[in-house]
mmCIF file of C-alpha atoms in Angstrom:
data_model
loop_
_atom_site.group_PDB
_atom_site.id
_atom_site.type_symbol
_atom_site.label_atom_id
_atom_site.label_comp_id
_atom_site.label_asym_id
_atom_site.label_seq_id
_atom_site.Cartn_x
_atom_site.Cartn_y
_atom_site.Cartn_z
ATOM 1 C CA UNK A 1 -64.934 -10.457 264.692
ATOM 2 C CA UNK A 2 -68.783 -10.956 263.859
ATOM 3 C CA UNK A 3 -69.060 -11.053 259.971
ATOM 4 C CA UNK A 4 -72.397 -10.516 257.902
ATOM 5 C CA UNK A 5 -73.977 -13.219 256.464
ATOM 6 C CA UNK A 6 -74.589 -11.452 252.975
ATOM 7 C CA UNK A 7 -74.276 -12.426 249.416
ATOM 8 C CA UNK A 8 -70.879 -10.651 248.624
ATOM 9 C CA UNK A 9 -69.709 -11.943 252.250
ATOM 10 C CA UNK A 10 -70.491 -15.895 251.688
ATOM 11 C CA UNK A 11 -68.149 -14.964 248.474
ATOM 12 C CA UNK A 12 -65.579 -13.210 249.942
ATOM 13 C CA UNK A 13 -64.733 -16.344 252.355
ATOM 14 C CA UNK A 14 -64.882 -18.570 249.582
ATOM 15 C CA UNK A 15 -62.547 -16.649 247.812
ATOM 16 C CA UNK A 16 -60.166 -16.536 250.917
ATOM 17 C CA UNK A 17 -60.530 -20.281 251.798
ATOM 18 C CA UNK A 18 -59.379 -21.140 248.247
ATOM 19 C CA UNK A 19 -56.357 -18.164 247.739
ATOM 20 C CA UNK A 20 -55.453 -17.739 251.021
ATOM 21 C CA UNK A 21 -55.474 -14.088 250.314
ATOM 22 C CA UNK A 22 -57.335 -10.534 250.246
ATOM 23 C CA UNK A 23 -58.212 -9.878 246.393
ATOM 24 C CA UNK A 24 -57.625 -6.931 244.768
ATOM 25 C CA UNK A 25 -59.565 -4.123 243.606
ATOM 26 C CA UNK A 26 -58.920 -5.125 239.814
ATOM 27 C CA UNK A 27 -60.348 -8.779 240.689
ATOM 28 C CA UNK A 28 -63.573 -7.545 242.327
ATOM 29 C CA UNK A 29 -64.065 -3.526 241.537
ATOM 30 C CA UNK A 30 -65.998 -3.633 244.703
ATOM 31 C CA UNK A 31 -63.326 -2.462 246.837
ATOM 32 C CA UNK A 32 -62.922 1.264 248.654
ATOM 33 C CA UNK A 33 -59.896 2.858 248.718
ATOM 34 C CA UNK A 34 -56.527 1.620 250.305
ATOM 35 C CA UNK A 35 -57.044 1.231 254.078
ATOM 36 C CA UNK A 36 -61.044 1.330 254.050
ATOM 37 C CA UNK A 37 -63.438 -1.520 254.256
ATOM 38 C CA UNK A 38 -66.235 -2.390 252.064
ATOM 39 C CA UNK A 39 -69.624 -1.060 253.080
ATOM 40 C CA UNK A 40 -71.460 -3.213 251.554
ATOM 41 C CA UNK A 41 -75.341 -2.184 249.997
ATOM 42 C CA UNK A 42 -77.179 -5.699 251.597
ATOM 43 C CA UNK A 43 -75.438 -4.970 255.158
ATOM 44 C CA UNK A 44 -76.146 -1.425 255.052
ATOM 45 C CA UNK A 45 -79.922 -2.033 253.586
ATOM 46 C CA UNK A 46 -80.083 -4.955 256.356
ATOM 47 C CA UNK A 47 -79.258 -2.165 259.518
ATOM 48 C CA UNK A 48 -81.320 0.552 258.140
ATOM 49 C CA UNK A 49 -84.094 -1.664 258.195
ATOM 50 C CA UNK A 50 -83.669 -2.902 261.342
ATOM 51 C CA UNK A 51 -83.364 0.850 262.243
ATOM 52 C CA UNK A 52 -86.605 2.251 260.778
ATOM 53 C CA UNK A 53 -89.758 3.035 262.732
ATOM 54 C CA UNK A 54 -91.879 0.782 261.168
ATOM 55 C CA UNK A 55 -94.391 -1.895 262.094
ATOM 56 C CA UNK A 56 -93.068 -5.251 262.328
ATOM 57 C CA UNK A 57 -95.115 -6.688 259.579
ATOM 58 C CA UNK A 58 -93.848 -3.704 257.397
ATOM 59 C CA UNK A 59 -89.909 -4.492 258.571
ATOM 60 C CA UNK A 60 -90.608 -7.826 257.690
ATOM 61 C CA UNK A 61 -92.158 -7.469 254.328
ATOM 62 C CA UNK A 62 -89.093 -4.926 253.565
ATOM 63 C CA UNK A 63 -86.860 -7.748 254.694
ATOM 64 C CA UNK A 64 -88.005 -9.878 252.442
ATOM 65 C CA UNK A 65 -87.670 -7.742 249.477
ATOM 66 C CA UNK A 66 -84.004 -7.059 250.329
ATOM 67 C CA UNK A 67 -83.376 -11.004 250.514
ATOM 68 C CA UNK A 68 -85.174 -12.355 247.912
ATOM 69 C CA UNK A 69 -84.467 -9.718 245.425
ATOM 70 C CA UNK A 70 -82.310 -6.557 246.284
ATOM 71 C CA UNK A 71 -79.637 -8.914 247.428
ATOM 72 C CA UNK A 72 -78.807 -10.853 244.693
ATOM 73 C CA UNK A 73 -79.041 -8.424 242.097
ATOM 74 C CA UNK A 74 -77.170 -5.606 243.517
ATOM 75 C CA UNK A 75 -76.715 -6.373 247.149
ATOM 76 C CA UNK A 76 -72.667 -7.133 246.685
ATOM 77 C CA UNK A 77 -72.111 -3.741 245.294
ATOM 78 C CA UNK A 78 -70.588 -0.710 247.506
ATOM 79 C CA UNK A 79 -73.338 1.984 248.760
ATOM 80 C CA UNK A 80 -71.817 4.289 246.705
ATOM 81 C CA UNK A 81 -71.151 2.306 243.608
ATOM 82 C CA UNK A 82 -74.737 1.750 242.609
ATOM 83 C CA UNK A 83 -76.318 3.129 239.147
ATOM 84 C CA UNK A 84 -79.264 4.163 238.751
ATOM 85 C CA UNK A 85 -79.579 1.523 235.519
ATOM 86 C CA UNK A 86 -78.293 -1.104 238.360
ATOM 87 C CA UNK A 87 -81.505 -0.218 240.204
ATOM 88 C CA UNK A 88 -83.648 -0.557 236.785
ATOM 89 C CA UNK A 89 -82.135 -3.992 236.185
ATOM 90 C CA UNK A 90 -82.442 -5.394 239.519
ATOM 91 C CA UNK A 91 -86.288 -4.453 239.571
ATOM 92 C CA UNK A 92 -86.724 -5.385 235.693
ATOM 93 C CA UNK A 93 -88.919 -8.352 234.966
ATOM 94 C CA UNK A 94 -90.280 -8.682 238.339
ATOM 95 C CA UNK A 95 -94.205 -8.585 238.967
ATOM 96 C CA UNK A 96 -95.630 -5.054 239.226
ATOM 97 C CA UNK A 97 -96.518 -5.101 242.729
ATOM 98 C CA UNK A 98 -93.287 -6.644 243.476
ATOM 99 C CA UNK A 99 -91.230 -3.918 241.562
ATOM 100 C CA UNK A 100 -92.974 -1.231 243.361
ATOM 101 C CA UNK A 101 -92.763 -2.488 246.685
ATOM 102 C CA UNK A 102 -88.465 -3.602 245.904
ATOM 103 C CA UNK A 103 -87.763 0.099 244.369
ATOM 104 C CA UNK A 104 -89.553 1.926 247.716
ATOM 105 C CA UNK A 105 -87.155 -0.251 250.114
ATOM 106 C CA UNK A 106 -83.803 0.438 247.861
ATOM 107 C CA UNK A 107 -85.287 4.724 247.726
ATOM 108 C CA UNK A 108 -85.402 4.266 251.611
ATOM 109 C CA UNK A 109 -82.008 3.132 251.981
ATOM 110 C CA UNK A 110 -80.801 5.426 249.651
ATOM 111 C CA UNK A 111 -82.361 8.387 251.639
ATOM 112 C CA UNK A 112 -80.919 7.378 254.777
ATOM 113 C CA UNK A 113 -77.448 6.932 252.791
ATOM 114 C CA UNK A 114 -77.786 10.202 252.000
ATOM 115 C CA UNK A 115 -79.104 11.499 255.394
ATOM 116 C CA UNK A 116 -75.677 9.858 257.095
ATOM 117 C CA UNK A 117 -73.453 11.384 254.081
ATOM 118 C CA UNK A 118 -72.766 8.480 252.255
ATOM 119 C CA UNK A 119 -73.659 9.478 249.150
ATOM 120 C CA UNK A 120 -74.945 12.651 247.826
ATOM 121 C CA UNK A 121 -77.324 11.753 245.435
ATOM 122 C CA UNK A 122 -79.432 8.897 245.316
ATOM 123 C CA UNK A 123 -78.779 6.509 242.005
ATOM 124 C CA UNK A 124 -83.100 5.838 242.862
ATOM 125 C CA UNK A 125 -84.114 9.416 242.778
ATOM 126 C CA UNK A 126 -86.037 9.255 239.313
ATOM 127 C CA UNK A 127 -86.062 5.755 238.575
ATOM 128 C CA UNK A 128 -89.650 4.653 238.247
ATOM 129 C CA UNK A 129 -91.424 2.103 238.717
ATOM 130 C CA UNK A 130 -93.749 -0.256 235.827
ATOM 131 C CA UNK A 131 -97.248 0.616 236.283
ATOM 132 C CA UNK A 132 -99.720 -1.043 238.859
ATOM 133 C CA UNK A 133 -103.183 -1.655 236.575
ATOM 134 C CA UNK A 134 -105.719 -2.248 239.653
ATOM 135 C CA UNK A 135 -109.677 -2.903 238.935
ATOM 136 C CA UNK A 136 -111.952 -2.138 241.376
ATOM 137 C CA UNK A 137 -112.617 -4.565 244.571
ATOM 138 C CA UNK A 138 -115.508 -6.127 244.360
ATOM 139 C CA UNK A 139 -117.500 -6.560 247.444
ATOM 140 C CA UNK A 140 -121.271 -6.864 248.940
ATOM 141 C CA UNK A 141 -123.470 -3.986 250.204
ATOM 142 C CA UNK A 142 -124.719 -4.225 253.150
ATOM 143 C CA UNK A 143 -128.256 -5.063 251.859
ATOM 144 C CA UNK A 144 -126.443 -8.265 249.999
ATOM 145 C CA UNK A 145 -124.077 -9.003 253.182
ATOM 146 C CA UNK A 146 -127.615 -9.304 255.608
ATOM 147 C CA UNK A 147 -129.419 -11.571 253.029
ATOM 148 C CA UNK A 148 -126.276 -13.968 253.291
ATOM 149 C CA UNK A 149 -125.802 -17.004 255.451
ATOM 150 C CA UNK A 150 -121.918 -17.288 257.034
ATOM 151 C CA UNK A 151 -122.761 -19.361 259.953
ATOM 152 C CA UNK A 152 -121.612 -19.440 262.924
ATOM 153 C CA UNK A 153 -119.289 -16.250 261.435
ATOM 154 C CA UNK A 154 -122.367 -13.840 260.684
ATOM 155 C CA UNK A 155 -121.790 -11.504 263.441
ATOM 156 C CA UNK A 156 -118.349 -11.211 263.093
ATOM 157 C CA UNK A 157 -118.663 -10.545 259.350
ATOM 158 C CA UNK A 158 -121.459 -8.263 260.346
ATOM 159 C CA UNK A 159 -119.167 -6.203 263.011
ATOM 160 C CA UNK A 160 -116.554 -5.607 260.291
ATOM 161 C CA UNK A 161 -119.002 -4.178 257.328
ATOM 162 C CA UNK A 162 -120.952 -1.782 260.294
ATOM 163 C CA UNK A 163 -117.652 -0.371 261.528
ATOM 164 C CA UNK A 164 -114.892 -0.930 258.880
ATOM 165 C CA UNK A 165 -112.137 -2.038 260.920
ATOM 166 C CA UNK A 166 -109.320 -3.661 259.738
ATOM 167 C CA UNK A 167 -109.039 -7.670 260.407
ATOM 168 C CA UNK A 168 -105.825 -6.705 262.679
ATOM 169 C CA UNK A 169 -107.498 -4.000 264.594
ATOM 170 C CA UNK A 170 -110.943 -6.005 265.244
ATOM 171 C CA UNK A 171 -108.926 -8.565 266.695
ATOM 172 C CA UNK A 172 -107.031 -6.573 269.026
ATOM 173 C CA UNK A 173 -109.929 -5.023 270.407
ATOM 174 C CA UNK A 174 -111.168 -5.431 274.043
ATOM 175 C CA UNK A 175 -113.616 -4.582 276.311
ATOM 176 C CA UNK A 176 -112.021 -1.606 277.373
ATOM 177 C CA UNK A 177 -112.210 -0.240 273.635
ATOM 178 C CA UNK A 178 -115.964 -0.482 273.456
ATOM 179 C CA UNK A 179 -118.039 2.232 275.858
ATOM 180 C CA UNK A 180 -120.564 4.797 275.493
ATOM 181 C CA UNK A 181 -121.754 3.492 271.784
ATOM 182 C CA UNK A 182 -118.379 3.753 270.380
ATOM 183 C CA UNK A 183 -115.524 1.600 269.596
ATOM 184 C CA UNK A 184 -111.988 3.072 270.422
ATOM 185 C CA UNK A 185 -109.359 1.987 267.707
ATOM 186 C CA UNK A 186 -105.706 2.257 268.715
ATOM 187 C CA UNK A 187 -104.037 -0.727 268.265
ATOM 188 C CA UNK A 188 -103.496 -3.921 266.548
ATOM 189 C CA UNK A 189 -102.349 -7.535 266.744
ATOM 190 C CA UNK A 190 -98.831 -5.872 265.096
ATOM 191 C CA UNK A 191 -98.535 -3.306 267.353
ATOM 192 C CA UNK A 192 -99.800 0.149 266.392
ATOM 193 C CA UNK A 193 -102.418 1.016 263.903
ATOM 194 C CA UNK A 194 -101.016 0.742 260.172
ATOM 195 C CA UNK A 195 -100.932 4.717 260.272
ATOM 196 C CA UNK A 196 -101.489 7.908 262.987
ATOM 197 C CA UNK A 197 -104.691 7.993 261.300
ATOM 198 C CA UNK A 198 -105.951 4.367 262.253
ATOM 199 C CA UNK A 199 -105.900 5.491 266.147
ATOM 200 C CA UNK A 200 -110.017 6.626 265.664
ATOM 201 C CA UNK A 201 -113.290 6.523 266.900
ATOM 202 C CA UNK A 202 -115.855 4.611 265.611
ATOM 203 C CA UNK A 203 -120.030 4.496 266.172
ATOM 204 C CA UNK A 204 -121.128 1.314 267.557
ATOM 205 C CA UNK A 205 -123.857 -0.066 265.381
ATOM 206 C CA UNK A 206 -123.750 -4.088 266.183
ATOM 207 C CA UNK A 207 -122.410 -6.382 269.085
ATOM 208 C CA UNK A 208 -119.306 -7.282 269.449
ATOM 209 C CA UNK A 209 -117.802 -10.767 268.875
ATOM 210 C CA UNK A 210 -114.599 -12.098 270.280
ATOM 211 C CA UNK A 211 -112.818 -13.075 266.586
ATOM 212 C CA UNK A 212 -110.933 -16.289 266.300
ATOM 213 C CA UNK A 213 -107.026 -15.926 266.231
ATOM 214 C CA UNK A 214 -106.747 -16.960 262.222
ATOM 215 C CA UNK A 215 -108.177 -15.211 259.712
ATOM 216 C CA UNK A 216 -109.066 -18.190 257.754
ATOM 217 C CA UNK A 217 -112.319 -19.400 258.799
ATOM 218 C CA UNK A 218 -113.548 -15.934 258.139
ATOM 219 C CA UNK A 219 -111.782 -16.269 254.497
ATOM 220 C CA UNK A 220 -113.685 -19.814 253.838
ATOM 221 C CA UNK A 221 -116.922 -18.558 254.082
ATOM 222 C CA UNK A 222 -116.463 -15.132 252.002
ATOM 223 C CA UNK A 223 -114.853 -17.079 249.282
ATOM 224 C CA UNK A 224 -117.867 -17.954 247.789
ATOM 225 C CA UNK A 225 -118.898 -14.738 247.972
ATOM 226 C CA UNK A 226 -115.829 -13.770 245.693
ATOM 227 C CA UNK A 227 -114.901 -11.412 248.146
ATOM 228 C CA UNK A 228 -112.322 -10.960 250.783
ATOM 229 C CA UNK A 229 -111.970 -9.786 254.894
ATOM 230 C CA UNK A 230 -110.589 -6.432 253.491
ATOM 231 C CA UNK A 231 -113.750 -6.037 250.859
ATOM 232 C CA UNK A 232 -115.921 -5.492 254.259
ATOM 233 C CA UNK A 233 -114.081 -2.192 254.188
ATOM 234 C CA UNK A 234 -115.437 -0.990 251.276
ATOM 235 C CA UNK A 235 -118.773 -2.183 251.979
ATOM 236 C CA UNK A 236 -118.601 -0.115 254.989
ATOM 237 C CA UNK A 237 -117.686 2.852 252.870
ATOM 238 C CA UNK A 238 -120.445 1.921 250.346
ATOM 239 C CA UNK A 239 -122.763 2.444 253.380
ATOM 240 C CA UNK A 240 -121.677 5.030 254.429
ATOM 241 C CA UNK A 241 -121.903 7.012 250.704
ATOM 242 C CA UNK A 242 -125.756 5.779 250.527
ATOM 243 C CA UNK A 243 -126.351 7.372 253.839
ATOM 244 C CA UNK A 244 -124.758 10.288 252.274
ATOM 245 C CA UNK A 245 -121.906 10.862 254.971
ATOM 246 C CA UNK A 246 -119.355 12.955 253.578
ATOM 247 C CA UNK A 247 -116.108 11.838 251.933
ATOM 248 C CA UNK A 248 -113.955 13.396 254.787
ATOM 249 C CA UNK A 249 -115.887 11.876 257.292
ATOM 250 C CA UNK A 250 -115.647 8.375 255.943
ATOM 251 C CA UNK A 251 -112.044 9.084 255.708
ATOM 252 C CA UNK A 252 -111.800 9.853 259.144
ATOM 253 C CA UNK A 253 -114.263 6.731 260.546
ATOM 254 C CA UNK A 254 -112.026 4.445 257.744
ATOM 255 C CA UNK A 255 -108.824 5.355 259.466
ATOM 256 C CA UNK A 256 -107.429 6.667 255.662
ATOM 257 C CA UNK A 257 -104.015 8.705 256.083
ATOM 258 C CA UNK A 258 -104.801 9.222 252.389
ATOM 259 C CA UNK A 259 -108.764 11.192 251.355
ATOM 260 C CA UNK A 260 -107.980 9.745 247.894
ATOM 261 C CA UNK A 261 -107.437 6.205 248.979
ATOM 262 C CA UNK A 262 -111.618 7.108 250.569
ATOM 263 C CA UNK A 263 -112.259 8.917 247.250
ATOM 264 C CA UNK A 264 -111.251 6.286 245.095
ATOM 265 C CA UNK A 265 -113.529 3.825 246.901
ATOM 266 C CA UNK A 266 -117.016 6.854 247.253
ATOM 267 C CA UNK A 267 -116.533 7.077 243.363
ATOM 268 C CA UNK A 268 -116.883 3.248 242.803
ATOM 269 C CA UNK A 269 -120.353 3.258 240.511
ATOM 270 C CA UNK A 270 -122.078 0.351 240.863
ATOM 271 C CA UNK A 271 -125.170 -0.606 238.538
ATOM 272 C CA UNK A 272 -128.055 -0.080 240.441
ATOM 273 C CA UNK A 273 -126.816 3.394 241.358
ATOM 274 C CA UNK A 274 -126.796 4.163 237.191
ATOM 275 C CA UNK A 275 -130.256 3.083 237.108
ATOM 276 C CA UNK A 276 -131.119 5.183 240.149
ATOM 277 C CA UNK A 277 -129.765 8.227 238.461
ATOM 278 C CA UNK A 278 -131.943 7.689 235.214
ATOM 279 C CA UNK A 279 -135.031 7.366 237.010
ATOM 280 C CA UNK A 280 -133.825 10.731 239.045
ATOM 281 C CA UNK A 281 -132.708 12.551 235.627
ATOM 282 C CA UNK A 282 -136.427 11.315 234.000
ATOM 283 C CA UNK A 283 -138.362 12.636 236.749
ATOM 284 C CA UNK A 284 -136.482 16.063 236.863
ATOM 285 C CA UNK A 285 -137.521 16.562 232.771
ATOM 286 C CA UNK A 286 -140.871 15.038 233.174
#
């Protein structure tokens, strides 16, 4: 029989290579009742994820959270046998974004736990994360980003602020995708768009360049810059809000599942805008 490679597994054979026998329920309180077998959080965590319908990037990032830190805290334990102040220890002390991203895999399990009738109430159902403190990204507007010299990458830096594709989806683009002045997004180098609302349609409003296969050229030459591939995003939004297209529009052309994910960015107030607005407030009491 095929056994799981998990934490509480590797133990369990240790423990039978050295007593020769099954231990009992007193000596591990892990154990199900007489005549059932262990179900085990880190296997069950490990098929539900390999069950979801998710991207492969996003399996793989919920992978890791289950190895390098779900696992050894609480991993071991039965499905069932989990507290909720098992979950608060086992994401305590661990970076914010890391917390937040460990919690949503172990509410996901626990949802399909309770979906198959494992359980019937989730030990994460409350259980909250520490707060994420985020400052706005900085980036260039597109006045700044066509005074700049990148080299030999200007138009493909240029191509991402004038249409604000992701790095994934400009690179899965071909010529198929780009007709009639527009540029057809439904796809990228991980498979399908990160959400339904990524599959969108775009106005063409510079060449296109066939991008090289790593990302890190294009990261070289914006780091000096302080500013990254995804910051071309918002500089695309920032163009879009000084042309005065509306919020749900630039949702729509951003490929946002979210309108405040687009708001958040439109209400980014940058300096010159303030000193904009006090020439327009002076003139209007003059």
């Amino acid at each position: 029989m095929d056994l799981p490679t998990t934490h509480f597994d590797n133990f369990y054979l240790h423990y039978l290579h050295l007593d020769q026998r099954i231990p009992s329920a007193e000596e591990l309180n892990v154990w199900p009742k007489l005549g059932a077998l262990p179900m085990l959080l880190e296997s069950f965590a490990r098929q539900v994820i390999g069950d979801l319908p998710i991207r492969a990037k996003t399996r793989s990032t919920y992978s890791s959270m289950l190895t390098c830190h779900i696992g050894p805290s609480i991993g071991y334990h039965q499905v069932d046998g989990v507290t909720r102040s098992d979950i608060q220890r086992s994401i305590r002390g661990l970076p914010p974004q890391t917390a937040a991203m460990t919690l949503a895999v172990i509410k996901t399990v626990y949802r399909e736990a309770q979906a198959q009738g494992i359980i019937d109430v989730s030990p994460a159902h409350g259980v909250s994360g520490p707060r994420i403190q985020t400052s706005p990204r900085k980036f260039l507007t597109w006045e700044e980003i066509k005074s700049a010299d990148f080299g030999r990458y200007t138009p493909h830096i240029h191509f991402l602020a004038l249409h604000g594709l992701r790095w994934s989806e400009a690179l899965a683009l071909t010529s198929e995708d780009i007709r009639d002045g527009r540029i057809y997004v439904s796809k990228s180098i991980h498979g399908q768009t990160k959400s339904k609302a990524g599959v969108r349609t775009v106005p063409q409003i510079s060449k296109y360049v066939e991008f090289p296969t790593s990302p890190k050229t294009l990261r070289k030459v914006l780091a000096p810059y302080g500013i990254t591939i995804h910051s071309l995003r918002h500089s695309y939004a920032n163009l879009l809000k000084q042309q005065g297209v509306h919020v749900t529009t630039a949702q729509r052309l951003l490929g946002h599942s979210d309108p405040r994910i687009t708001m958040g960015i439109y209400t980014q107030v940058l300096d010159n805008e303030i000193d904009e607005a006090g020439l327009i407030l002076a003139k209007a009491i003059a």
